[in-house]
Coordinates of C-alpha atoms and ligand atoms in Angstrom, one line a residue:
M1 CA 0.1 0.0 0.0
N2 CA 1.2 3.7 -0.8
I3 CA 1.2 5.7 2.3
L4 CA 0.7 9.6 2.5
L5 CA 2.2 11.4 5.6
L6 CA 1.3 14.8 6.3
G7 CA 3.8 17.2 8.2
S8 CA 7.3 18.4 8.1
G9 CA 9.1 18.2 11.8
G10 CA 11.2 15.9 13.8
R11 CA 7.8 13.9 14.5
E12 CA 7.0 13.2 11.0
H13 CA 10.6 11.9 10.5
A14 CA 10.2 9.5 13.3
M15 CA 6.7 8.3 11.7
A16 CA 8.2 8.0 8.3
W17 CA 11.2 6.0 9.9
K18 CA 8.6 4.0 11.5
I19 CA 6.1 3.5 8.9
T20 CA 8.8 2.2 6.1
Q21 CA 9.8 -0.5 8.3
S22 CA 6.4 -2.0 7.7
R23 CA 6.0 -4.8 5.3
L24 CA 2.5 -3.2 4.5
C25 CA 4.6 -0.1 3.2
S26 CA 5.0 -0.4 -0.5
H27 CA 6.2 3.6 -1.0
L28 CA 5.5 6.6 1.5
F29 CA 4.6 10.3 0.0
I30 CA 5.4 12.7 2.5
A31 CA 3.7 16.3 2.2
P32 CA 5.8 18.6 2.5
G33 CA 8.3 16.8 4.7
N34 CA 11.8 17.8 5.1
A35 CA 15.4 16.5 4.4
G36 CA 15.1 13.5 6.8
T37 CA 12.1 12.3 5.3
A38 CA 13.2 12.6 1.9
K39 CA 15.4 9.5 3.0
C40 CA 12.3 7.5 3.7
G41 CA 10.1 8.3 0.5
T42 CA 9.1 11.1 -1.7
N43 CA 8.6 14.7 -0.6
L44 CA 6.1 16.6 -2.4
E45 CA 5.4 20.3 -1.9
T46 CA 1.7 20.2 -0.6
A47 CA 0.7 22.2 2.4
V48 CA -1.0 20.3 5.0
T49 CA -3.8 22.0 4.5
D50 CA -4.2 22.1 0.9
F51 CA -7.1 19.6 0.8
E52 CA -7.3 19.8 -3.2
G53 CA -3.7 19.2 -3.4
L54 CA -3.6 16.4 -1.1
K55 CA -6.8 14.7 -3.1
K56 CA -4.7 15.1 -6.1
I57 CA -1.7 13.2 -4.7
C58 CA -3.8 10.5 -3.5
V59 CA -5.5 9.9 -6.8
D60 CA -2.0 10.3 -8.8
E61 CA -0.2 8.1 -6.5
N62 CA -2.9 5.7 -5.7
I63 CA -2.5 6.4 -2.0
G64 CA -4.3 3.8 0.3
M65 CA -4.0 5.4 3.6
V66 CA -3.2 9.0 4.9
V67 CA -1.4 9.6 8.1
V68 CA -1.8 13.0 10.0
G69 CA 1.0 14.6 11.8
P70 CA 0.2 17.9 13.1
E71 CA -3.1 19.1 14.2
E72 CA -4.1 21.9 11.9
P73 CA -5.4 19.9 9.2
L74 CA -7.6 17.6 11.6
V75 CA -8.8 20.9 13.5
K76 CA -10.0 22.0 9.7
G77 CA -11.6 18.8 9.1
I78 CA -8.9 16.8 6.9
V79 CA -10.8 13.8 8.0
D80 CA -14.5 15.3 7.1
F81 CA -13.1 16.3 3.4
F82 CA -12.1 12.5 2.8
A83 CA -15.2 11.3 3.9
G84 CA -17.4 13.7 1.8
D85 CA -15.5 13.1 -1.3
K86 CA -16.5 10.4 -3.7
A87 CA -13.0 9.9 -4.6
L88 CA -11.4 9.8 -1.2
K89 CA -13.9 8.2 1.1
K90 CA -12.6 4.6 0.9
I91 CA -9.4 6.1 2.0
P92 CA -8.7 5.7 5.4
V93 CA -7.2 8.9 7.4
I94 CA -5.5 8.0 10.7
G95 CA -6.7 11.0 13.0
P96 CA -10.0 12.3 14.4
S97 CA -12.8 14.0 12.7
A98 CA -13.0 18.0 12.8
K99 CA -15.4 17.5 16.0
G100 CA -13.2 15.3 17.7
A101 CA -10.1 17.1 16.8
Q102 CA -12.0 20.1 18.8
L103 CA -10.5 18.2 22.0
E104 CA -7.4 20.2 20.9
G105 CA -8.7 23.0 18.6
S106 CA -10.9 24.3 21.6
K107 CA -9.7 24.4 25.1
A108 CA -13.7 25.3 26.2
F109 CA -14.8 22.3 24.4
S110 CA -12.6 19.9 25.9
K111 CA -12.8 21.4 29.5
K112 CA -16.7 20.6 28.8
F113 CA -15.7 17.5 27.6
M114 CA -13.9 16.7 30.8
E115 CA -16.7 18.2 33.1
R116 CA -19.3 16.0 31.4
H117 CA -17.6 12.9 31.6
Q118 CA -16.0 13.6 35.3
I119 CA -12.4 13.5 34.2
P120 CA -10.2 15.0 36.7
T121 CA -8.9 18.6 35.6
A122 CA -8.4 22.2 36.9
V123 CA -11.5 23.8 38.0
Y124 CA -12.3 26.5 35.4
R125 CA -14.5 29.1 33.9
E126 CA -14.7 30.5 30.2
F127 CA -15.2 34.2 29.5
D128 CA -15.6 36.3 26.2
M129 CA -16.6 40.0 25.5
D130 CA -20.2 39.1 26.8
N131 CA -19.2 38.2 30.2
Y132 CA -16.2 40.1 30.2
E133 CA -17.1 42.1 33.5
E134 CA -17.9 39.0 35.3
G135 CA -14.5 37.7 34.5
I136 CA -12.8 40.6 36.2
K137 CA -14.5 40.1 39.2
Y138 CA -13.5 36.3 38.9
L139 CA -10.0 37.0 38.6
E140 CA -10.0 39.3 41.9
K141 CA -11.2 36.3 43.7
H142 CA -8.9 33.9 42.3
P143 CA -6.3 32.4 43.9
L144 CA -2.6 33.1 42.4
P145 CA -1.0 31.9 40.0
I146 CA -3.8 32.1 37.6
V147 CA -3.8 30.1 34.4
L148 CA -5.2 32.1 31.1
K149 CA -5.8 29.9 28.1
A150 CA -6.6 31.3 24.4
D151 CA -9.7 29.0 23.5
G152 CA -8.3 28.2 20.0
L153 CA -5.1 27.3 18.4
A154 CA -2.1 29.6 19.0
A155 CA 0.9 27.6 17.7
G156 CA 1.6 26.5 21.6
K157 CA 1.7 29.9 23.0
G158 CA -1.8 30.3 24.0
V159 CA -1.4 29.5 27.5
V160 CA 0.0 32.3 30.3
I161 CA 0.6 31.6 33.7
C162 CA 0.1 34.8 35.5
Q163 CA 1.9 35.2 39.1
S164 CA 0.5 38.5 40.0
Y165 CA -3.3 40.2 39.6
V166 CA -1.6 42.9 37.5
E167 CA -0.4 40.5 35.1
A168 CA -3.4 38.4 35.1
M169 CA -6.0 41.7 34.4
A170 CA -3.3 43.0 31.8
E171 CA -3.3 39.5 30.0
Y172 CA -7.0 39.0 30.1
E173 CA -7.6 42.3 28.9
L174 CA -4.9 41.9 26.0
M175 CA -6.5 38.2 24.9
L176 CA -10.2 39.3 25.0
Q177 CA -10.2 43.1 24.2
H178 CA -7.1 43.3 22.0
S179 CA -7.2 39.8 20.5
K180 CA -3.6 38.9 21.3
F181 CA -4.0 35.6 19.6
G182 CA -6.5 36.8 16.9
E183 CA -9.7 34.6 16.5
A184 CA -7.9 32.1 19.2
S185 CA -8.4 34.5 22.0
R186 CA -12.1 35.6 21.3
K187 CA -12.6 33.3 24.1
I188 CA -10.6 32.1 27.1
V189 CA -10.5 29.8 29.8
V190 CA -9.1 30.9 33.2
E191 CA -8.3 27.7 35.3
E192 CA -6.9 27.1 38.6
F193 CA -2.8 26.5 38.4
L194 CA -2.0 23.0 39.1
N195 CA 1.3 22.1 40.9
G196 CA 2.8 19.1 40.0
I197 CA 4.7 16.8 37.5
E198 CA 4.1 16.5 34.0
L199 CA 3.9 13.4 31.5
S200 CA 2.7 13.0 28.1
V201 CA 0.2 9.9 27.7
F202 CA -0.4 8.7 24.1
I203 CA -3.1 6.5 22.7
L204 CA -4.2 5.1 19.5
T205 CA -8.1 4.7 19.2
D206 CA -10.5 3.1 16.5
G207 CA -13.2 4.7 18.5
K208 CA -14.1 1.8 20.3
H209 CA -10.8 0.2 21.6
Y210 CA -7.6 2.1 22.0
V211 CA -3.9 1.0 22.9
I212 CA -1.7 2.7 25.2
L213 CA 2.0 3.8 23.6
P214 CA 5.0 4.5 25.5
E215 CA 4.8 7.2 28.0
A216 CA 7.0 10.2 27.8
K217 CA 8.1 13.4 29.3
D218 CA 9.3 16.2 27.6
Y219 CA 11.6 19.3 28.4
K220 CA 9.6 22.6 27.4
R221 CA 11.9 25.2 28.4
I222 CA 14.7 26.6 26.4
G223 CA 17.3 26.6 29.1
E224 CA 18.8 24.0 31.4
E225 CA 17.2 23.2 34.6
D226 CA 13.7 24.3 32.7
K227 CA 14.6 27.8 33.0
G228 CA 13.6 30.7 30.4
L229 CA 11.1 31.0 27.5
N230 CA 8.9 28.1 26.4
T231 CA 9.5 26.1 23.4
G232 CA 8.0 23.4 21.4
G233 CA 10.2 21.2 23.2
M234 CA 13.8 20.6 23.8
G235 CA 14.2 17.0 24.2
A236 CA 12.3 13.8 25.8
I237 CA 12.6 10.6 27.6
S238 CA 10.5 7.7 27.7
P239 CA 9.6 5.4 29.8
V240 CA 9.0 8.2 32.6
P241 CA 10.2 6.7 36.2
F242 CA 7.5 8.0 38.2
A243 CA 4.8 6.5 35.7
D244 CA 4.9 3.1 37.8
E245 CA 1.9 0.5 37.3
T246 CA -0.3 2.2 39.8
F247 CA -0.2 5.4 38.7
M248 CA -0.5 3.9 35.0
N249 CA -3.7 2.1 36.3
K250 CA -5.2 5.2 37.7
I251 CA -4.4 7.3 34.5
T252 CA -6.3 4.3 32.2
D253 CA -9.3 4.2 35.0
R254 CA -10.1 7.9 35.7
I255 CA -8.8 9.3 32.1
L256 CA -8.2 7.1 29.4
K257 CA -11.5 4.9 29.8
P258 CA -13.7 7.8 30.6
T259 CA -12.3 9.7 27.4
I260 CA -13.2 7.1 25.1
E261 CA -16.6 6.1 26.6
G262 CA -16.9 10.1 26.7
L263 CA -16.4 10.2 22.8
G264 CA -18.9 7.5 22.2
K265 CA -21.7 9.1 24.4
D266 CA -21.2 12.5 22.7
K267 CA -21.2 10.7 19.2
I268 CA -17.9 11.8 18.1
D269 CA -16.3 9.9 15.7
Y270 CA -12.7 9.7 16.8
R271 CA -10.2 7.2 15.0
G272 CA -6.7 8.6 15.7
F273 CA -4.2 9.4 18.4
I274 CA -4.9 11.2 21.4
F275 CA -2.0 12.9 23.5
I276 CA -3.1 13.2 26.7
G277 CA -0.9 16.1 29.1
V278 CA -1.3 14.6 32.5
I279 CA 0.3 16.3 35.7
K280 CA 0.8 14.2 39.0
I281 CA -0.3 15.8 42.1
G282 CA 0.2 13.7 45.5
G283 CA -0.2 10.5 43.3
D284 CA -3.1 11.5 41.5
P285 CA -3.3 12.3 37.9
Y286 CA -5.3 15.4 36.3
V287 CA -5.6 16.2 32.4
I288 CA -3.7 19.5 31.6
E289 CA -4.6 19.4 27.8
Y290 CA -5.8 16.9 25.1
N291 CA -3.9 17.3 22.0
C292 CA -5.3 15.0 18.6
R293 CA -1.8 14.1 17.3
L294 CA 1.4 12.6 18.6
G295 CA 4.0 15.2 20.5
D296 CA 6.9 16.5 19.2
P297 CA 9.5 15.7 20.3
E298 CA 7.8 13.1 22.3
T299 CA 7.4 11.1 19.2
E300 CA 11.1 10.5 18.8
V301 CA 11.3 8.4 21.7
V302 CA 7.8 6.8 21.6
L303 CA 8.1 5.2 18.2
P304 CA 11.9 4.0 18.7
R305 CA 10.4 2.3 21.6
L306 CA 7.3 0.8 20.3
K307 CA 8.1 -2.7 18.6
N308 CA 4.7 -3.2 16.8
D309 CA 4.5 -2.5 13.3
L310 CA 3.1 0.7 13.2
V311 CA 1.0 0.2 9.7
E312 CA -0.5 -2.9 11.1
L313 CA -1.7 -1.1 13.7
F314 CA -3.1 1.9 11.7
C315 CA -4.9 -0.9 9.5
A316 CA -6.9 -1.7 12.3
V317 CA -8.0 1.7 12.9
P318 CA -10.7 2.0 10.1
E319 CA -11.6 -1.5 10.8
Q320 CA -12.1 -1.1 14.7
R321 CA -10.1 -4.2 15.6
L322 CA -7.6 -2.7 17.9
N323 CA -8.2 -4.9 20.5
E324 CA -6.6 -7.7 18.7
F325 CA -3.3 -6.2 19.4
L326 CA -0.9 -6.2 22.3
I327 CA 1.6 -3.2 22.8
E328 CA 5.3 -4.1 22.7
M329 CA 7.9 -1.9 24.0
D330 CA 11.6 -1.7 24.2
E331 CA 12.3 -1.9 27.7
R332 CA 15.6 0.2 27.4
V333 CA 15.5 4.0 28.1
A334 CA 15.2 6.2 24.9
C335 CA 16.1 10.0 24.9
T336 CA 16.0 12.4 22.8
I337 CA 18.0 16.1 22.5
M338 CA 16.6 18.6 19.9
A339 CA 19.2 21.0 18.3
V340 CA 17.8 24.4 17.7
S341 CA 18.9 27.5 15.9
R342 CA 20.3 30.9 17.8
G343 CA 17.8 32.8 18.7
Y344 CA 14.6 30.1 19.0
P345 CA 12.1 30.3 20.6
G346 CA 12.3 34.0 19.3
S347 CA 13.4 35.0 15.9
Y348 CA 16.1 32.9 14.4
E349 CA 18.0 32.8 11.1
K350 CA 17.5 29.9 8.7
G351 CA 19.7 28.6 5.7
F352 CA 22.8 27.5 7.4
E353 CA 24.8 24.5 6.2
I354 CA 24.5 21.3 8.7
T355 CA 27.8 19.5 8.8
G356 CA 28.8 15.9 10.1
L357 CA 25.5 14.2 9.2
D358 CA 27.6 11.9 7.2
K359 CA 29.5 10.8 10.5
E360 CA 28.7 7.2 11.5
V361 CA 26.5 7.1 14.7
G362 CA 26.5 4.2 16.8
K363 CA 23.5 1.4 16.5
D364 CA 21.7 2.7 19.7
S365 CA 21.4 6.5 18.0
I366 CA 19.0 7.9 15.2
V367 CA 19.2 11.3 13.7
F368 CA 15.7 12.8 13.0
H369 CA 15.7 15.7 11.0
A370 CA 12.8 18.7 12.0
G371 CA 13.7 21.8 10.3
T372 CA 16.0 21.0 7.4
L373 CA 16.0 21.4 3.8
S374 CA 17.9 19.8 1.1
D375 CA 19.4 22.1 -1.9
G376 CA 20.4 19.0 -3.8
E377 CA 23.9 19.2 -2.5
K378 CA 24.0 20.1 1.1
I379 CA 21.6 20.0 4.2
L380 CA 20.4 23.3 5.4
T381 CA 18.9 24.5 8.6
N382 CA 15.4 25.6 8.0
G383 CA 13.2 26.2 11.2
G384 CA 14.0 26.9 14.9
R385 CA 13.9 23.5 15.8
V386 CA 16.5 21.8 13.6
L387 CA 17.1 18.0 14.1
C388 CA 17.4 15.7 17.1
V389 CA 19.1 12.7 18.2
S390 CA 17.3 9.8 20.0
S391 CA 19.5 7.1 22.0
F392 CA 18.6 3.9 23.4
A393 CA 20.3 2.5 26.8
E394 CA 20.1 0.8 29.9
T395 CA 19.7 4.2 31.9
I396 CA 18.9 8.0 31.2
Y397 CA 22.3 9.2 31.9
E398 CA 23.7 6.7 29.2
A399 CA 21.0 7.5 26.6
V400 CA 21.6 11.4 27.2
D401 CA 25.3 10.6 26.9
K402 CA 25.3 8.9 23.6
S403 CA 22.9 11.5 22.3
R404 CA 25.1 14.2 23.7
D405 CA 28.1 12.2 21.7
V406 CA 26.6 12.3 18.3
L407 CA 25.4 15.9 18.3
E408 CA 29.1 16.6 19.1
Q409 CA 29.8 15.7 15.6
I410 CA 26.8 17.9 14.2
D411 CA 27.5 21.3 13.5
F412 CA 25.8 24.4 12.0
D413 CA 25.8 28.1 12.7
G414 CA 24.3 29.0 16.0
I415 CA 23.4 25.3 17.4
Y416 CA 22.1 25.0 20.7
Y417 CA 21.1 22.2 22.8
R418 CA 20.1 21.1 26.2
R419 CA 22.6 18.9 27.8
D420 CA 20.5 18.1 30.9
I421 CA 17.4 16.4 29.3
G422 CA 16.3 13.9 32.0
Y423 CA 18.1 15.8 34.5
E424 CA 15.9 15.7 37.6
F425 CA 16.2 11.7 37.4
L426 CA 19.5 11.5 37.2
Ligands
LIG501 P1 -0.6 23.7 26.7 O1 -0.5 25.1 25.6 O2 -2.1 23.5 27.0 O3 0.0 22.5 26.3 O4 0.0 24.5 28.1 C1 1.2 24.7 27.9 C2 1.7 24.2 29.3 O5 1.4 25.3 30.6 C3 1.4 23.2 29.7 O6 2.3 22.0 29.3 C4 1.8 23.1 31.3 O7 3.4 23.2 31.5 C5 1.2 24.7 31.6 N1 -0.4 24.2 32.0 C6 -1.2 24.5 31.5 N2 -2.3 24.5 32.4 C7 -1.7 24.7 33.4 C8 -2.4 24.6 34.8 N3 -4.1 24.5 34.8 N4 -1.7 24.5 35.9 C9 -0.4 24.5 35.7 N5 0.4 24.7 34.4 C10 -0.4 24.4 33.4
LIG502 N1 5.9 18.3 22.9 C1 4.7 18.9 23.2 C2 3.5 19.1 22.0 O1 3.8 18.4 20.9 O2 2.5 19.5 21.9

């Protein structure tokens, strides 16, 4: 079967790497891809939200399955577009319908969903211009810190944690009155701050059943010891030391099962990944957020640890037979370290040559490209997050060490990476 994968980050390179290991994949096409995915299949210059362009690829290349990496096409309804098109409706798309993608596309929607299905999460209220004054009064009585979230997609920047009332009021005004995040902040969620330790939990569901993939922890801050600005993610580890059996069972009973049952009760057709950002407080799990996709850079440790054939799992999704599968994981520890451009997550330059990619890496390490581009001869930087190195070892310490060794061979102007991924567990 020919498969079309959408996206162009490190997550998609890891997905492409895993998909092409399957006996069920004849040829992989990636739209638009990066210099890494080009080694796994054929990159095509079509945007992930250009549904007509993607339709043409599906018809021309006899595509048998579409796998969606990022959230945007899902929130914009790619699954519904395929289901409603005569030429495309038989092609399964791995991902939820637009309604299901609202779990990520609207914070207010996901909070109401959790409330309705008694899934543990932070206490919240939602506000817009219609109940603006009420929101001010709510903020005045709210304990600090206060979390303000733009309702819609805001490129990962829509959450602001305010340490003072002055900051909270200013942010509230900016988001609602001055459209700080455009359409995305026409409505906002104000919620209590949860103090605990986070992890990322991933499931693949066919709407009736689900399988749990390896869990991961990502490191979002730019600086070592989790200091500085938030980024898309600077590294990740899997497994997560505090995610023991007891805790994972609580997640299953209190979050995963009610989520799948809730989608069923709400008649939401959801056949794809769900990424649940979970926070552990005093031994109990709470949902911070849902995403309708895999995480980046979590995928770069989750998929290397997954022993199952990913395409076999995907084929079971439209047929709703994921109950036939047992997930097998590599017992070793995986870590990934992301190398980024100087200036990231602020503004940065692109187009610098990346050297050292031709050097031998050990059998326990893999280089995944994120923001890279080939000019035919050289590989150039093409984004803030440029590439990451994932490694396996018996301990976090050794895995991090192996990834750092590989990164030392690689260079581009302004390269920066955190050397302390997994530091709190060392
Ligand atoms: P999100 O954009 O929803 O992924 O949120 C970004 C990050 O903000 C999360 O990964 C958490 O670290 C943090 N966060 C979001 N909501 C809360 C909350 N209620 N309490 C504490 N931290 C939060
Ligand atoms: N690493 C967090 C995310 O993918 O949203």
